[in-house]
CSV table of C-alpha atoms in Angstrom, one decimal:
chain,number,residue,atom,x,y,z
A,391,MET,CA,31.2,15.5,0.1
A,392,GLY,CA,32.2,12.7,2.5
A,393,GLY,CA,28.3,12.2,3.8
A,394,TRP,CA,26.9,12.1,0.3
A,395,LEU,CA,29.4,9.3,-0.4
A,396,GLY,CA,28.5,7.5,2.8
A,397,VAL,CA,24.6,7.7,1.9
A,398,LEU,CA,25.4,6.4,-1.8
A,399,SER,CA,27.7,3.5,-0.5
A,400,LEU,CA,24.8,2.4,1.7
A,401,ALA,CA,22.3,2.7,-1.0
A,402,LEU,CA,24.5,0.6,-3.5
A,403,VAL,CA,25.2,-2.0,-0.6
A,404,SER,CA,21.4,-2.3,0.1
A,405,PHE,CA,20.8,-2.9,-3.7
A,406,ALA,CA,23.6,-5.3,-3.9
A,407,ILE,CA,22.0,-7.4,-0.8
A,408,ALA,CA,18.6,-7.3,-2.5
A,409,ALA,CA,19.8,-8.3,-5.9
A,410,PHE,CA,22.4,-11.1,-5.1
A,411,MET,CA,21.6,-12.1,-1.6
A,412,LEU,CA,17.7,-11.8,-1.5
A,413,ARG,CA,17.7,-12.8,-4.9
A,414,LEU,CA,15.5,-10.1,-6.2
A,415,PRO,CA,14.3,-10.9,-9.7
A,416,LYS,CA,15.6,-9.1,-12.3
A,417,GLU,CA,12.4,-7.4,-13.1
A,418,GLY,CA,12.4,-5.7,-9.8
A,419,PHE,CA,15.7,-4.2,-10.3
A,420,ALA,CA,14.2,-0.9,-11.8
A,421,VAL,CA,11.4,-0.5,-9.1
A,422,PHE,CA,13.9,-1.4,-6.1
A,423,GLY,CA,16.3,1.3,-7.7
A,424,ALA,CA,13.4,3.8,-7.6
A,425,ILE,CA,12.6,3.2,-4.2
A,426,LEU,CA,16.2,3.7,-3.1
A,427,LEU,CA,16.3,7.0,-5.5
A,428,PHE,CA,13.1,8.2,-3.8
A,429,GLY,CA,14.7,7.7,-0.3
A,430,LEU,CA,17.6,9.5,-1.3
A,431,VAL,CA,15.6,12.5,-2.7
A,432,GLY,CA,13.7,12.4,0.5
A,433,TYR,CA,16.9,12.4,2.6
A,434,ALA,CA,18.1,15.4,0.5
A,435,TRP,CA,15.2,17.2,1.1
A,436,GLN,CA,14.9,16.7,5.0
A,437,GLY,CA,18.6,16.0,6.0
A,438,SER,CA,22.2,17.5,5.6
A,439,PRO,CA,24.5,14.7,5.0
A,440,ASP,CA,27.4,17.2,4.7
A,441,GLN,CA,27.1,18.3,8.1
A,442,PRO,CA,28.3,16.7,11.4
A,443,GLY,CA,26.1,13.9,12.9
A,444,SER,CA,25.7,15.8,16.2
A,445,PRO,CA,24.9,18.5,17.6
A,446,LYS,CA,23.5,20.5,14.8
A,447,GLU,CA,21.5,23.7,14.3
A,448,PRO,CA,18.0,23.3,12.9
A,449,ASP,CA,17.7,23.9,9.2
A,450,ILE,CA,15.4,27.0,9.4
A,451,ALA,CA,15.6,27.7,5.7
A,452,SER,CA,14.4,24.2,4.6
A,453,ASP,CA,11.6,24.4,7.5
A,454,GLN,CA,10.5,27.7,6.3
A,455,GLN,CA,10.3,26.7,2.5
A,456,SER,CA,8.4,23.2,3.5
A,457,GLY,CA,6.0,25.4,5.8
A,458,GLU,CA,5.2,27.9,2.8
A,459,GLU,CA,4.7,24.8,0.6
A,460,MET,CA,2.5,23.2,3.0
A,461,VAL,CA,0.4,26.1,3.6
A,462,THR,CA,0.0,26.9,-0.2
A,463,ALA,CA,-1.1,23.3,-1.0
A,464,ARG,CA,-3.7,23.2,1.7
A,465,ARG,CA,-5.2,26.5,0.8
A,466,GLN,CA,-5.8,25.5,-2.9
A,467,LEU,CA,-8.5,23.1,-1.6
A,468,PHE,CA,-10.5,26.0,-0.1
A,469,ASP,CA,-12.0,29.2,-1.4
A,470,ASP,CA,-9.8,32.0,-0.8
A,471,ALA,CA,-12.9,34.5,-0.9
A,472,ILE,CA,-14.3,32.9,2.5
A,473,PRO,CA,-12.7,34.6,5.4
A,474,LYS,CA,-10.4,32.6,7.5
A,475,PRO,CA,-10.6,32.7,11.3
A,476,ASP,CA,-8.0,34.5,13.0
A,477,TYR,CA,-6.6,31.3,14.6
A,478,LEU,CA,-5.9,29.7,11.3
A,479,VAL,CA,-4.4,32.9,10.0
A,480,LEU,CA,-1.9,33.2,12.9
A,481,SER,CA,-1.1,29.4,12.6
A,482,ASP,CA,-0.3,29.7,8.9
A,483,GLY,CA,2.1,32.5,9.9
A,484,PHE,CA,3.9,30.1,12.3
A,485,ALA,CA,3.8,27.3,9.8
A,486,ARG,CA,5.3,29.4,7.2
A,487,ARG,CA,8.5,30.1,9.2
A,488,GLY,CA,8.8,26.5,10.0
A,489,LYS,CA,7.3,26.7,13.6
A,490,PHE,CA,5.0,23.6,13.4
A,491,ASP,CA,5.0,23.2,17.1
A,492,GLU,CA,3.5,26.7,17.5
A,493,ALA,CA,1.1,26.3,14.7
A,494,ALA,CA,-0.2,23.1,16.2
A,495,ALA,CA,-0.8,24.8,19.5
A,496,MET,CA,-2.6,27.7,18.0
A,497,LEU,CA,-4.9,25.4,16.0
A,498,ARG,CA,-5.9,23.2,19.1
A,499,LYS,CA,-6.7,26.3,20.8
A,500,GLY,CA,-9.0,27.4,17.9
A,501,LEU,CA,-10.5,24.1,17.5
A,502,ASN,CA,-11.6,23.9,21.2
A,503,ASP,CA,-14.2,26.6,20.2
A,504,ASN,CA,-14.5,25.4,16.5
A,505,PRO,CA,-14.7,21.6,16.6
A,506,ASP,CA,-16.5,21.4,13.0
A,507,HIS,CA,-13.7,23.5,11.4
A,508,LEU,CA,-12.7,21.1,8.2
A,509,GLU,CA,-9.6,23.3,7.4
A,510,GLY,CA,-8.6,23.8,10.8
A,511,TRP,CA,-8.1,20.0,11.5
A,512,LEU,CA,-6.5,19.5,8.2
A,513,ALA,CA,-4.0,22.3,8.9
A,514,LEU,CA,-3.2,20.7,12.4
A,515,ALA,CA,-2.9,17.3,11.0
A,516,MET,CA,-0.1,18.8,8.5
A,517,SER,CA,1.5,20.9,11.3
A,518,LEU,CA,1.8,17.9,13.3
A,519,THR,CA,3.0,15.8,10.4
A,520,GLY,CA,5.6,18.8,9.7
A,521,HIS,CA,6.8,19.0,13.2
A,522,ALA,CA,7.3,15.0,13.2
A,523,ASP,CA,9.7,15.5,10.0
A,524,GLY,CA,7.1,14.1,7.8
A,525,PHE,CA,6.0,11.0,10.0
A,526,VAL,CA,2.2,10.6,10.4
A,527,THR,CA,2.0,10.4,14.1
A,528,PRO,CA,-1.0,9.2,15.9
A,529,ALA,CA,-2.1,12.8,16.9
A,530,ALA,CA,-1.7,13.7,13.1
A,531,ALA,CA,-4.0,10.7,11.9
A,532,PHE,CA,-6.6,11.5,14.5
A,533,ALA,CA,-6.5,15.1,13.1
A,534,TYR,CA,-6.8,13.8,9.6
A,535,SER,CA,-9.6,11.5,10.6
A,536,LYS,CA,-11.6,14.5,12.0
A,537,ALA,CA,-11.2,16.3,8.9
A,538,ARG,CA,-12.3,13.5,6.7
A,539,ALA,CA,-15.3,12.8,8.9
A,540,ILE,CA,-16.4,16.4,8.8
A,541,ASP,CA,-16.5,16.3,4.9
A,542,PRO,CA,-15.8,12.9,3.3
A,543,LEU,CA,-15.9,14.4,-0.2
A,544,ASN,CA,-13.0,16.7,0.5
A,545,PRO,CA,-9.8,14.9,-0.5
A,546,GLY,CA,-7.4,17.1,1.5
A,547,ALA,CA,-7.2,14.4,4.5
A,548,ASP,CA,-6.1,11.3,2.4
A,549,TYR,CA,-4.5,13.2,-0.1
A,550,PHE,CA,-1.6,14.8,1.9
A,551,MET,CA,-1.7,11.9,4.4
A,552,GLY,CA,-0.9,9.5,1.2
A,553,PHE,CA,1.9,11.8,0.4
A,554,SER,CA,3.5,12.0,4.1
A,555,LEU,CA,3.2,8.0,4.2
A,556,LEU,CA,4.9,7.8,0.9
A,557,GLN,CA,7.7,10.0,1.9
A,558,THR,CA,8.4,8.3,4.9
A,559,GLY,CA,8.4,4.6,2.9
A,560,GLN,CA,5.1,3.4,3.8
A,561,VAL,CA,4.1,2.5,0.2
A,562,ARG,CA,1.4,0.0,0.7
A,563,ALA,CA,-0.2,2.1,3.4
A,564,ALA,CA,0.0,5.1,1.0
A,565,ARG,CA,-1.5,3.0,-1.8
A,566,ASP,CA,-4.5,2.1,0.6
A,567,THR,CA,-4.9,5.5,1.7
A,568,TRP,CA,-5.4,6.9,-2.0
A,569,ALA,CA,-7.6,3.9,-2.9
A,570,ASN,CA,-9.8,4.7,-0.1
A,571,LEU,CA,-10.1,8.3,-1.2
A,572,LEU,CA,-10.7,7.1,-4.8
A,573,ALA,CA,-13.4,4.9,-3.8
A,574,ARG,CA,-15.5,7.4,-2.2
A,575,SER,CA,-14.8,10.1,-4.7
A,576,PRO,CA,-17.7,11.2,-7.3
A,577,GLU,CA,-16.9,10.2,-11.1
A,578,ASP,CA,-16.4,13.7,-11.9
A,579,ALA,CA,-14.3,14.5,-9.1
A,580,PRO,CA,-11.0,16.7,-10.7
A,581,TRP,CA,-8.7,14.7,-8.8
A,582,ARG,CA,-9.6,11.2,-9.8
A,583,ASP,CA,-7.2,10.7,-12.9
A,584,ASP,CA,-4.4,12.2,-10.7
A,585,ILE,CA,-4.9,9.3,-8.0
A,586,GLU,CA,-5.7,6.8,-10.2
A,587,ALA,CA,-2.5,7.3,-12.0
A,588,ARG,CA,-0.6,7.3,-8.6
A,589,ILE,CA,-2.3,4.1,-7.4
A,590,ALA,CA,-1.4,2.4,-10.7
A,591,GLN,CA,2.3,3.4,-10.3
A,592,LEU,CA,2.3,2.2,-6.8
A,593,ASP,CA,0.7,-1.0,-7.6
A,594,GLN,CA,3.2,-1.7,-10.3
A,595,MET,CA,6.1,-1.1,-7.6
A,596,ILE,CA,4.7,-3.3,-5.3
A,597,ALA,CA,3.9,-5.9,-7.6
A,598,ASN,CA,7.6,-6.1,-8.7
A,599,ALA,CA,9.3,-5.8,-5.3
A,600,PRO,CA,8.8,-8.6,-3.0
A,601,MET,CA,9.8,-6.5,0.1
A,602,LEU,CA,6.5,-4.5,-0.5
A,603,GLN,CA,4.4,-7.5,-0.5
């Protein structure tokens, strides 16, 4: 409980500084509050505020849950009727257990012999991001770019990269990533409405939050 009180206190102090010391306009209160709430939700998902600061055991259950969701989300973009290479199946097994480093190592080996495998590069990017606690590292960004180059019409690379950027507080970068995806998507693409709505929400957030401009 003490850990959560500390986190909530920090959020309230941040809001007070923005509102009164930095003179955040009143119309930006709700947006800034939403940003703080988003950060708290992300902290609740990734962290354990009730645990001592150091040392601590890895949260295996949380990693397994995020790994399972990661694999499931990625596979929805591809036809299950098409057999997947052994290295991807084995990698997904590691990812589902939260072993993202081992998953990435398996994917690197497989991609050496299959350099044009779109799903393999996308899986590598997501495993590297998972290993970095949601941050898009240079290696993950490279893997996303490889997936994008193989099939520019597949939304996976920019779709998932945008979510990772937003989760780590990079609002403008997430907005620009989704805007690039929208710009090259066909007019009848099934994901257009969702991406347009997300971009509109981020545009409103940016417009009402000076710290994001």
